[in-house]
Amino acid sequence: MWQSSPPGSIYDYIRVASFSIGPDGLIEQWSRRAAGLFGVPADKAVGMDPVEAFMPEELRGDGHRRVGEILDGKEWTGLVPFRIPGEDPVHGLAEIYVMPSETGTGERAALCIVVDVRALRRIETDLAASQAIFGQSPFGFVLFGTDLTVIRANQRFATVFGGQAADHRGRTVDDYLSRPEADRLTATLERVLETGASVTDLQLVGTAPGDSDNRHWSMNLYRVHSGSGRPIGIAGLATDVTRRHIAAREAASARRNLALLNEASARIGNSLDLETTARELLDVAVPGFCDLASVDLYQGLLTGDDAPPGSWDSLRQESVGGSAELRRVALASAVSDALPATAAPDADAGPPALGAVHRFSYNSPCAIALRTGHVEDVPGDDQGFVQSTLAVPMVAHDTVVGLVQFSRTKGSEPFGERDRALATELAARAAVCIDNARLYRREHERALILQRSLLPPGDPVAAGLDIACRYLPGNTATEVGGDWFDVIELPGHRTALVVGDVMGRGLRAAVAMGELRTAVRTLALLDLEPAEVLSALDEVARGLGTPGGGSSSSGGFGGAQWPSRAAHKSREADLSEVYLATCIYAVYDPVTRRCTFANAGHLPPAAVEPGEPAMLLDVPPGMPLGVGGEPFEEVEVELKEGALLALYTDGLVESRDHPLDEGLDALRGALVEPERPLEDVCDHVLTTLDTRHGEDDIALLMARIRGLPADAVGDWRLPREPRSVGRARELARGRLLAWDLGELVDTTELLVSELVTNALRYGEGEIRLRLLRDRTLVCEVWDAGLVQPRRRRARDTDEGGRGLQLVGLLSVAWGSRRTPRGKTVWFELALPDGEPAAERTVEQLLSMF
């Protein structure tokens, strides 16, 4: 079968030519390749003497001899220099193979085959270079034929896949790679062979013989052509990039871990609730770090024990029966909910449900992790679903607060050392937040207990007032505030109404509130004017912010004080300890139905009278308590019978959703039906003003004015003369009999006589006698003198000095207070209840002498 040699065949590369010499020694035939090699066309070469035409002159004699021998029938092979026409000097070198031949007439001739030695040397050099590159390359080199079988592979390739380089001839990609990877590489080879487009950095994964670990290769593929441009195969250069892949994976893992830690910092600890913090941890970890996760917290921590069972001392004392009780507070899964979630407490039991209380067996990895405070590996489950689990104790300030378990399922990458470190860091951050939440909750509960203990129990009772009150604490996400209110009974059936708010939150604010409330009650018992009460309370508030609780300025209640240098520095370094508070203090007199207000930076009271719209009373706000240096003003307001008075804190009228002015307008709008029962009015106000936002505590104190009726008051003025003592006894006896209080006549006459006598002896100006009947009987004697009575023990030889002792013995309470025009001395008697009066003891009677 004849086949033409296409252009670019091997004959073109080695430059093979031929010509023939006739019997006469001249060129008889001249091939086209000869014309191309020697640069002489056939029409010039035919008939020429080849020796004369191409050989140098000094070699022509030996050339003629050789031609003669050839024509005599000898074969000859040798190197013959030749001169390419037009070039000088001679630089051509041809290898000639001369074969004797005969013509058709039997004459001797010769056929000459000529090869350009220079072309052969170039081919040898190219082959040597190709072999050096192919054989000595540090990369795997493989040549695929057009049938996608291996034509040739270098030794580096054979080193990876075994055997010698020649052993790989005829193999396919299926002999090296798994089915998915082999199919992917085959499709790529077909595409390169078809299109001629090269492929770079094709990533392949496989295993080398005798090695179970996956290796990663990067392969570059390009199509190989013959000299004529015909595709003859695909060359592949493979580089082992396993280390680079591992480094890239570690870098990606480090970036992922850093991103997880950043996310954890932003998302964990936004709530001061234990369960919410646990869920925040799992929201970060699943699925970014693991497939399954759970959080178990010690039951003692959740129930508020002061010494959680996770402290190191208690952990050492755990019995062999297992860990202390834990509660599963959070679960998260990136897979089916029906699949197991982390390790079970007992090998024979399933994983605990959310909210379940359980124990880990003593020798289990989870119990060991809780005891030692170190991460433990937990074996996979029996179903083979979970392949890797880390039991990580949650440690905060040398206290284990719980355990978090991170699990990865089959198909995910097992946990490594970097993952263990990240798991420890995530658990530690969550543990600190949970411990902070525990401490906050403990402080919050203590503050609530303190705050509730200081508020009036139920609805207080006062003369001439119907009172209803409400206290709504903020939600659990906010700290306890310093809001308080109080109702204090004063002499003369008067009542002090107080509402205050310590700026700040937490236990410190609650403690400050308690101190201020106690101070208010103490100052109220001194029967000071409202402005004086606030001035003294301001000094107390300023003392709360100084080291040792002393006043920060001279001239205070305790006199001048000079704080030490250390105390001065401490105060400057801890300005956050300075307590400020707002307070409104009102004193109501049921006889006159007048209410005297003094305000220290608090919101104005609201009042509504029958048939009138609600209004805010114009009470000068003054400066908050603790600022100091500014006097407080008093405002006296007369209120009608049935009017409503509302004192409140800012939580009632102020929130993020609306400004203060809108809240005050809403309060006035809610006080539209003052004649309704007072409890209903309170509920209506709280409902109308939408107080469920929980941003701040709310205190509301409402009072309905019920003045003492005229027939419950006896009021007389007496001249300053001795007979006024007898007149006072007569007036008191008559009024008590009118009130059907005959049982109190003798005692009242005796005590009234003592007080009027003292007013005549030690007082000044006109004397005023007043009897008030409400829940008790109050007797007041007024005069213009400023000297306050002082009880003292009389000596055996004294003829007087026992009057106030008698008053103190026979009355329920007695005292004196300053008035704008002098003083008032009073005593109080309990109304008879039908039971006989108790007999005085000998000690009580002797105490008067």
mmCIF file of N, CA and C in Angstrom, residues 331-426:
data_model
loop_
_atom_site.group_PDB
_atom_site.id
_atom_site.type_symbol
_atom_site.label_atom_id
_atom_site.label_comp_id
_atom_site.label_asym_id
_atom_site.label_seq_id
_atom_site.Cartn_x
_atom_site.Cartn_y
_atom_site.Cartn_z
ATOM 1 N N LEU A 331 -29.382 23.554 72.592
ATOM 2 C CA LEU A 331 -29.062 22.541 71.586
ATOM 3 C C LEU A 331 -29.058 23.212 70.226
ATOM 4 N N ALA A 332 -28.170 22.758 69.360
ATOM 5 C CA ALA A 332 -28.149 23.288 67.992
ATOM 6 C C ALA A 332 -27.660 22.191 67.069
ATOM 7 N N SER A 333 -28.240 22.116 65.881
ATOM 8 C CA SER A 333 -27.865 21.090 64.914
ATOM 9 C C SER A 333 -28.002 21.654 63.512
ATOM 10 N N ALA A 334 -26.999 21.354 62.684
ATOM 11 C CA ALA A 334 -27.059 21.737 61.271
ATOM 12 C C ALA A 334 -27.543 20.587 60.419
ATOM 13 N N VAL A 335 -27.902 19.468 61.046
ATOM 14 C CA VAL A 335 -28.396 18.292 60.330
ATOM 15 C C VAL A 335 -29.791 17.990 60.844
ATOM 16 N N SER A 336 -30.289 16.809 60.502
ATOM 17 C CA SER A 336 -31.647 16.439 60.858
ATOM 18 C C SER A 336 -31.824 16.453 62.366
ATOM 19 N N ASP A 337 -32.977 16.970 62.809
ATOM 20 C CA ASP A 337 -33.254 17.023 64.243
ATOM 21 C C ASP A 337 -33.427 15.634 64.842
ATOM 22 N N ALA A 338 -33.704 14.649 64.009
ATOM 23 C CA ALA A 338 -33.912 13.308 64.525
ATOM 24 C C ALA A 338 -32.611 12.596 64.850
ATOM 25 N N LEU A 339 -31.486 13.172 64.438
ATOM 26 C CA LEU A 339 -30.209 12.526 64.665
ATOM 27 C C LEU A 339 -29.709 12.833 66.061
ATOM 28 N N PRO A 340 -28.853 11.959 66.623
ATOM 29 C CA PRO A 340 -28.373 12.189 67.996
ATOM 30 C C PRO A 340 -27.591 13.476 68.112
ATOM 31 N N ALA A 341 -27.716 14.117 69.255
ATOM 32 C CA ALA A 341 -27.036 15.393 69.501
ATOM 33 C C ALA A 341 -26.056 15.228 70.641
ATOM 34 N N THR A 342 -24.796 15.124 70.351
ATOM 35 C CA THR A 342 -23.679 15.056 71.291
ATOM 36 C C THR A 342 -23.783 13.845 72.190
ATOM 37 N N ALA A 343 -22.874 13.777 73.168
ATOM 38 C CA ALA A 343 -22.731 12.573 73.971
ATOM 39 C C ALA A 343 -23.841 12.460 75.009
ATOM 40 N N ALA A 344 -24.184 11.192 75.328
ATOM 41 C CA ALA A 344 -25.183 10.924 76.344
ATOM 42 C C ALA A 344 -24.512 10.858 77.702
ATOM 43 N N PRO A 345 -25.237 11.192 78.798
ATOM 44 C CA PRO A 345 -24.641 11.110 80.130
ATOM 45 C C PRO A 345 -24.231 9.691 80.490
ATOM 46 N N ASP A 346 -24.977 8.708 79.996
ATOM 47 C CA ASP A 346 -24.718 7.311 80.318
ATOM 48 C C ASP A 346 -24.727 6.520 79.031
ATOM 49 N N ALA A 347 -23.902 5.500 78.984
ATOM 50 C CA ALA A 347 -23.814 4.692 77.768
ATOM 51 C C ALA A 347 -25.136 4.025 77.448
ATOM 52 N N ASP A 348 -25.946 3.730 78.473
ATOM 53 C CA ASP A 348 -27.215 3.044 78.263
ATOM 54 C C ASP A 348 -28.365 4.010 78.052
ATOM 55 N N ALA A 349 -28.104 5.299 78.146
ATOM 56 C CA ALA A 349 -29.169 6.293 78.007
ATOM 57 C C ALA A 349 -28.902 7.161 76.800
ATOM 58 N N GLY A 350 -29.993 7.737 76.247
ATOM 59 C CA GLY A 350 -29.835 8.634 75.115
ATOM 60 C C GLY A 350 -29.455 10.023 75.566
ATOM 61 N N PRO A 351 -29.152 10.890 74.628
ATOM 62 C CA PRO A 351 -28.802 12.267 74.980
ATOM 63 C C PRO A 351 -29.952 12.947 75.705
ATOM 64 N N PRO A 352 -29.678 13.760 76.706
ATOM 65 C CA PRO A 352 -30.764 14.442 77.433
ATOM 66 C C PRO A 352 -31.471 15.450 76.543
ATOM 67 N N ALA A 353 -32.757 15.594 76.793
ATOM 68 C CA ALA A 353 -33.544 16.562 76.037
ATOM 69 C C ALA A 353 -33.266 17.971 76.549
ATOM 70 N N LEU A 354 -33.676 18.928 75.754
ATOM 71 C CA LEU A 354 -33.501 20.317 76.142
ATOM 72 C C LEU A 354 -34.291 20.587 77.423
ATOM 73 N N GLY A 355 -33.609 21.147 78.419
ATOM 74 C CA GLY A 355 -34.238 21.429 79.703
ATOM 75 C C GLY A 355 -34.136 20.309 80.708
ATOM 76 N N ALA A 356 -33.629 19.131 80.302
ATOM 77 C CA ALA A 356 -33.546 17.989 81.207
ATOM 78 C C ALA A 356 -32.387 18.173 82.184
ATOM 79 N N VAL A 357 -32.586 17.693 83.410
ATOM 80 C CA VAL A 357 -31.539 17.694 84.442
ATOM 81 C C VAL A 357 -30.912 16.303 84.464
ATOM 82 N N HIS A 358 -29.591 16.227 84.463
ATOM 83 C CA HIS A 358 -28.921 14.934 84.342
ATOM 84 C C HIS A 358 -27.564 15.005 85.012
ATOM 85 N N ARG A 359 -26.903 13.858 85.059
ATOM 86 C CA ARG A 359 -25.530 13.737 85.549
ATOM 87 C C ARG A 359 -24.723 12.940 84.539
ATOM 88 N N PHE A 360 -23.430 13.240 84.436
ATOM 89 C CA PHE A 360 -22.512 12.425 83.644
ATOM 90 C C PHE A 360 -21.871 11.385 84.566
ATOM 91 N N SER A 361 -21.765 10.156 84.075
ATOM 92 C CA SER A 361 -21.139 9.115 84.878
ATOM 93 C C SER A 361 -19.696 9.496 85.197
ATOM 94 N N TYR A 362 -19.205 8.996 86.320
ATOM 95 C CA TYR A 362 -17.943 9.481 86.886
ATOM 96 C C TYR A 362 -16.772 9.342 85.924
ATOM 97 N N ASN A 363 -16.668 8.210 85.228
ATOM 98 C CA ASN A 363 -15.517 7.954 84.349
ATOM 99 C C ASN A 363 -15.754 8.384 82.910
ATOM 100 N N SER A 364 -16.852 9.030 82.635
ATOM 101 C CA SER A 364 -17.117 9.476 81.272
ATOM 102 C C SER A 364 -16.207 10.647 80.918
ATOM 103 N N PRO A 365 -15.906 10.823 79.632
ATOM 104 C CA PRO A 365 -15.061 11.965 79.223
ATOM 105 C C PRO A 365 -15.638 13.306 79.659
ATOM 106 N N CYS A 366 -16.967 13.431 79.643
ATOM 107 C CA CYS A 366 -17.579 14.712 80.021
ATOM 108 C C CYS A 366 -17.356 15.006 81.501
ATOM 109 N N ALA A 367 -17.522 13.981 82.363
ATOM 110 C CA ALA A 367 -17.288 14.194 83.789
ATOM 111 C C ALA A 367 -15.820 14.496 84.060
ATOM 112 N N ILE A 368 -14.911 13.816 83.328
ATOM 113 C CA ILE A 368 -13.479 14.085 83.494
ATOM 114 C C ILE A 368 -13.160 15.519 83.094
ATOM 115 N N ALA A 369 -13.758 15.971 81.988
ATOM 116 C CA ALA A 369 -13.532 17.356 81.548
ATOM 117 C C ALA A 369 -14.018 18.348 82.592
ATOM 118 N N LEU A 370 -15.150 18.049 83.235
ATOM 119 C CA LEU A 370 -15.670 18.945 84.267
ATOM 120 C C LEU A 370 -14.768 18.969 85.488
ATOM 121 N N ARG A 371 -14.184 17.805 85.845
ATOM 122 C CA ARG A 371 -13.333 17.748 87.035
ATOM 123 C C ARG A 371 -11.975 18.390 86.806
ATOM 124 N N THR A 372 -11.394 18.138 85.612
ATOM 125 C CA THR A 372 -10.026 18.599 85.360
ATOM 126 C C THR A 372 -9.962 19.986 84.743
ATOM 127 N N GLY A 373 -11.040 20.405 84.108
ATOM 128 C CA GLY A 373 -11.006 21.690 83.424
ATOM 129 C C GLY A 373 -10.287 21.645 82.089
ATOM 130 N N HIS A 374 -10.060 20.427 81.529
ATOM 131 C CA HIS A 374 -9.363 20.275 80.256
ATOM 132 C C HIS A 374 -10.298 19.649 79.223
ATOM 133 N N VAL A 375 -9.996 19.914 77.952
ATOM 134 C CA VAL A 375 -10.796 19.382 76.856
ATOM 135 C C VAL A 375 -10.597 17.871 76.770
ATOM 136 N N GLU A 376 -11.685 17.145 76.551
ATOM 137 C CA GLU A 376 -11.626 15.695 76.397
ATOM 138 C C GLU A 376 -12.286 15.307 75.086
ATOM 139 N N ASP A 377 -11.713 14.257 74.435
ATOM 140 C CA ASP A 377 -12.302 13.697 73.220
ATOM 141 C C ASP A 377 -13.353 12.664 73.611
ATOM 142 N N VAL A 378 -14.504 12.740 72.964
ATOM 143 C CA VAL A 378 -15.599 11.807 73.230
ATOM 144 C C VAL A 378 -15.713 10.857 72.047
ATOM 145 N N PRO A 379 -15.754 9.533 72.258
ATOM 146 C CA PRO A 379 -15.887 8.587 71.140
ATOM 147 C C PRO A 379 -17.168 8.835 70.356
ATOM 148 N N GLY A 380 -17.140 8.434 69.069
ATOM 149 C CA GLY A 380 -18.312 8.595 68.222
ATOM 150 C C GLY A 380 -19.452 7.709 68.672
ATOM 151 N N ASP A 381 -20.657 7.997 68.165
ATOM 152 C CA ASP A 381 -21.825 7.225 68.561
ATOM 153 C C ASP A 381 -21.828 5.859 67.885
ATOM 154 N N ASP A 382 -22.655 4.953 68.430
ATOM 155 C CA ASP A 382 -22.706 3.582 67.927
ATOM 156 C C ASP A 382 -23.234 3.516 66.501
ATOM 157 N N GLN A 383 -24.068 4.436 66.108
ATOM 158 C CA GLN A 383 -24.617 4.410 64.750
ATOM 159 C C GLN A 383 -23.612 4.893 63.713
ATOM 160 N N GLY A 384 -22.464 5.371 64.163
ATOM 161 C CA GLY A 384 -21.457 5.823 63.213
ATOM 162 C C GLY A 384 -21.785 7.136 62.556
ATOM 163 N N PHE A 385 -22.704 7.903 63.168
ATOM 164 C CA PHE A 385 -23.087 9.177 62.563
ATOM 165 C C PHE A 385 -22.138 10.291 62.981
ATOM 166 N N VAL A 386 -21.873 10.372 64.296
ATOM 167 C CA VAL A 386 -20.949 11.383 64.817
ATOM 168 C C VAL A 386 -19.555 10.781 64.842
ATOM 169 N N GLN A 387 -18.625 11.437 64.176
ATOM 170 C CA GLN A 387 -17.270 10.893 64.108
ATOM 171 C C GLN A 387 -16.318 11.543 65.092
ATOM 172 N N SER A 388 -16.606 12.766 65.552
ATOM 173 C CA SER A 388 -15.660 13.460 66.418
ATOM 174 C C SER A 388 -16.419 14.424 67.309
ATOM 175 N N THR A 389 -16.136 14.367 68.630
ATOM 176 C CA THR A 389 -16.792 15.246 69.604
ATOM 177 C C THR A 389 -15.753 15.758 70.589
ATOM 178 N N LEU A 390 -15.842 17.041 70.907
ATOM 179 C CA LEU A 390 -14.992 17.657 71.923
ATOM 180 C C LEU A 390 -15.870 18.053 73.103
ATOM 181 N N ALA A 391 -15.507 17.574 74.307
ATOM 182 C CA ALA A 391 -16.171 17.989 75.542
ATOM 183 C C ALA A 391 -15.313 19.088 76.169
ATOM 184 N N VAL A 392 -15.815 20.305 76.157
ATOM 185 C CA VAL A 392 -15.023 21.468 76.562
ATOM 186 C C VAL A 392 -15.641 22.078 77.819
ATOM 187 N N PRO A 393 -14.911 22.083 78.949
ATOM 188 C CA PRO A 393 -15.450 22.722 80.157
ATOM 189 C C PRO A 393 -15.490 24.234 79.983
ATOM 190 N N MET A 394 -16.506 24.836 80.543
ATOM 191 C CA MET A 394 -16.673 26.290 80.480
ATOM 192 C C MET A 394 -16.141 26.855 81.791
ATOM 193 N N VAL A 395 -14.936 27.431 81.732
ATOM 194 C CA VAL A 395 -14.222 27.874 82.926
ATOM 195 C C VAL A 395 -14.170 29.399 82.932
ATOM 196 N N ALA A 396 -14.581 29.975 84.050
ATOM 197 C CA ALA A 396 -14.519 31.438 84.220
ATOM 198 C C ALA A 396 -14.057 31.720 85.638
ATOM 199 N N HIS A 397 -12.947 32.410 85.772
ATOM 200 C CA HIS A 397 -12.421 32.811 87.081
ATOM 201 C C HIS A 397 -12.270 31.600 88.005
ATOM 202 N N ASP A 398 -11.588 30.555 87.489
ATOM 203 C CA ASP A 398 -11.338 29.333 88.251
ATOM 204 C C ASP A 398 -12.622 28.631 88.670
ATOM 205 N N THR A 399 -13.685 28.855 87.948
ATOM 206 C CA THR A 399 -14.956 28.203 88.240
ATOM 207 C C THR A 399 -15.503 27.577 86.963
ATOM 208 N N VAL A 400 -15.812 26.281 87.043
ATOM 209 C CA VAL A 400 -16.436 25.594 85.909
ATOM 210 C C VAL A 400 -17.938 25.812 86.017
ATOM 211 N N VAL A 401 -18.501 26.488 85.058
ATOM 212 C CA VAL A 401 -19.927 26.794 85.105
ATOM 213 C C VAL A 401 -20.751 25.799 84.300
ATOM 214 N N GLY A 402 -20.101 25.011 83.451
ATOM 215 C CA GLY A 402 -20.845 24.050 82.648
ATOM 216 C C GLY A 402 -19.951 23.385 81.634
ATOM 217 N N LEU A 403 -20.579 22.730 80.669
ATOM 218 C CA LEU A 403 -19.868 21.964 79.642
ATOM 219 C C LEU A 403 -20.523 22.220 78.300
ATOM 220 N N VAL A 404 -19.695 22.441 77.275
ATOM 221 C CA VAL A 404 -20.197 22.552 75.913
ATOM 222 C C VAL A 404 -19.578 21.427 75.097
ATOM 223 N N GLN A 405 -20.398 20.779 74.280
ATOM 224 C CA GLN A 405 -19.936 19.693 73.425
ATOM 225 C C GLN A 405 -20.093 20.116 71.969
ATOM 226 N N PHE A 406 -18.986 20.017 71.223
ATOM 227 C CA PHE A 406 -18.978 20.297 69.786
ATOM 228 C C PHE A 406 -18.800 18.968 69.058
ATOM 229 N N SER A 407 -19.646 18.672 68.079
ATOM 230 C CA SER A 407 -19.573 17.408 67.345
ATOM 231 C C SER A 407 -19.568 17.664 65.846
ATOM 232 N N ARG A 408 -18.800 16.820 65.138
ATOM 233 C CA ARG A 408 -18.796 16.818 63.676
ATOM 234 C C ARG A 408 -19.223 15.445 63.188
ATOM 235 N N THR A 409 -20.041 15.441 62.172
ATOM 236 C CA THR A 409 -20.601 14.198 61.655
ATOM 237 C C THR A 409 -19.686 13.595 60.605
ATOM 238 N N LYS A 410 -20.026 12.374 60.174
ATOM 239 C CA LYS A 410 -19.275 11.717 59.116
ATOM 240 C C LYS A 410 -19.308 12.587 57.854
ATOM 241 N N GLY A 411 -18.151 12.679 57.207
ATOM 242 C CA GLY A 411 -18.034 13.518 56.018
ATOM 243 C C GLY A 411 -17.420 14.861 56.308
ATOM 244 N N SER A 412 -17.457 15.300 57.562
ATOM 245 C CA SER A 412 -16.793 16.538 57.942
ATOM 246 C C SER A 412 -15.363 16.232 58.385
ATOM 247 N N GLU A 413 -14.536 17.240 58.361
ATOM 248 C CA GLU A 413 -13.145 17.066 58.761
ATOM 249 C C GLU A 413 -13.056 16.888 60.277
ATOM 250 N N PRO A 414 -12.296 15.896 60.758
ATOM 251 C CA PRO A 414 -12.175 15.702 62.209
ATOM 252 C C PRO A 414 -11.541 16.928 62.871
ATOM 253 N N PHE A 415 -11.774 17.053 64.169
ATOM 254 C CA PHE A 415 -11.192 18.156 64.922
ATOM 255 C C PHE A 415 -9.676 17.982 65.007
ATOM 256 N N GLY A 416 -8.951 19.086 64.835
ATOM 257 C CA GLY A 416 -7.504 19.106 64.988
ATOM 258 C C GLY A 416 -7.108 19.956 66.182
ATOM 259 N N GLU A 417 -5.790 20.154 66.316
ATOM 260 C CA GLU A 417 -5.300 20.925 67.451
ATOM 261 C C GLU A 417 -5.783 22.366 67.408
ATOM 262 N N ARG A 418 -5.799 22.928 66.188
ATOM 263 C CA ARG A 418 -6.301 24.300 66.067
ATOM 264 C C ARG A 418 -7.760 24.362 66.507
ATOM 265 N N ASP A 419 -8.521 23.329 66.145
ATOM 266 C CA ASP A 419 -9.933 23.312 66.525
ATOM 267 C C ASP A 419 -10.099 23.192 68.030
ATOM 268 N N ARG A 420 -9.240 22.401 68.661
ATOM 269 C CA ARG A 420 -9.320 22.287 70.125
ATOM 270 C C ARG A 420 -9.057 23.635 70.785
ATOM 271 N N ALA A 421 -8.055 24.345 70.260
ATOM 272 C CA ALA A 421 -7.748 25.656 70.830
ATOM 273 C C ALA A 421 -8.907 26.623 70.629
ATOM 274 N N LEU A 422 -9.514 26.579 69.430
ATOM 275 C CA LEU A 422 -10.643 27.462 69.164
ATOM 276 C C LEU A 422 -11.833 27.096 70.043
ATOM 277 N N ALA A 423 -12.092 25.797 70.196
ATOM 278 C CA ALA A 423 -13.205 25.371 71.043
ATOM 279 C C ALA A 423 -13.012 25.850 72.474
ATOM 280 N N THR A 424 -11.772 25.760 72.972
ATOM 281 C CA THR A 424 -11.479 26.225 74.327
ATOM 282 C C THR A 424 -11.729 27.721 74.450
ATOM 283 N N GLU A 425 -11.316 28.480 73.433
ATOM 284 C CA GLU A 425 -11.489 29.936 73.477
ATOM 285 C C GLU A 425 -12.970 30.309 73.419
ATOM 286 N N LEU A 426 -13.735 29.643 72.552
ATOM 287 C CA LEU A 426 -15.164 29.929 72.465
ATOM 288 C C LEU A 426 -15.856 29.623 73.790
#
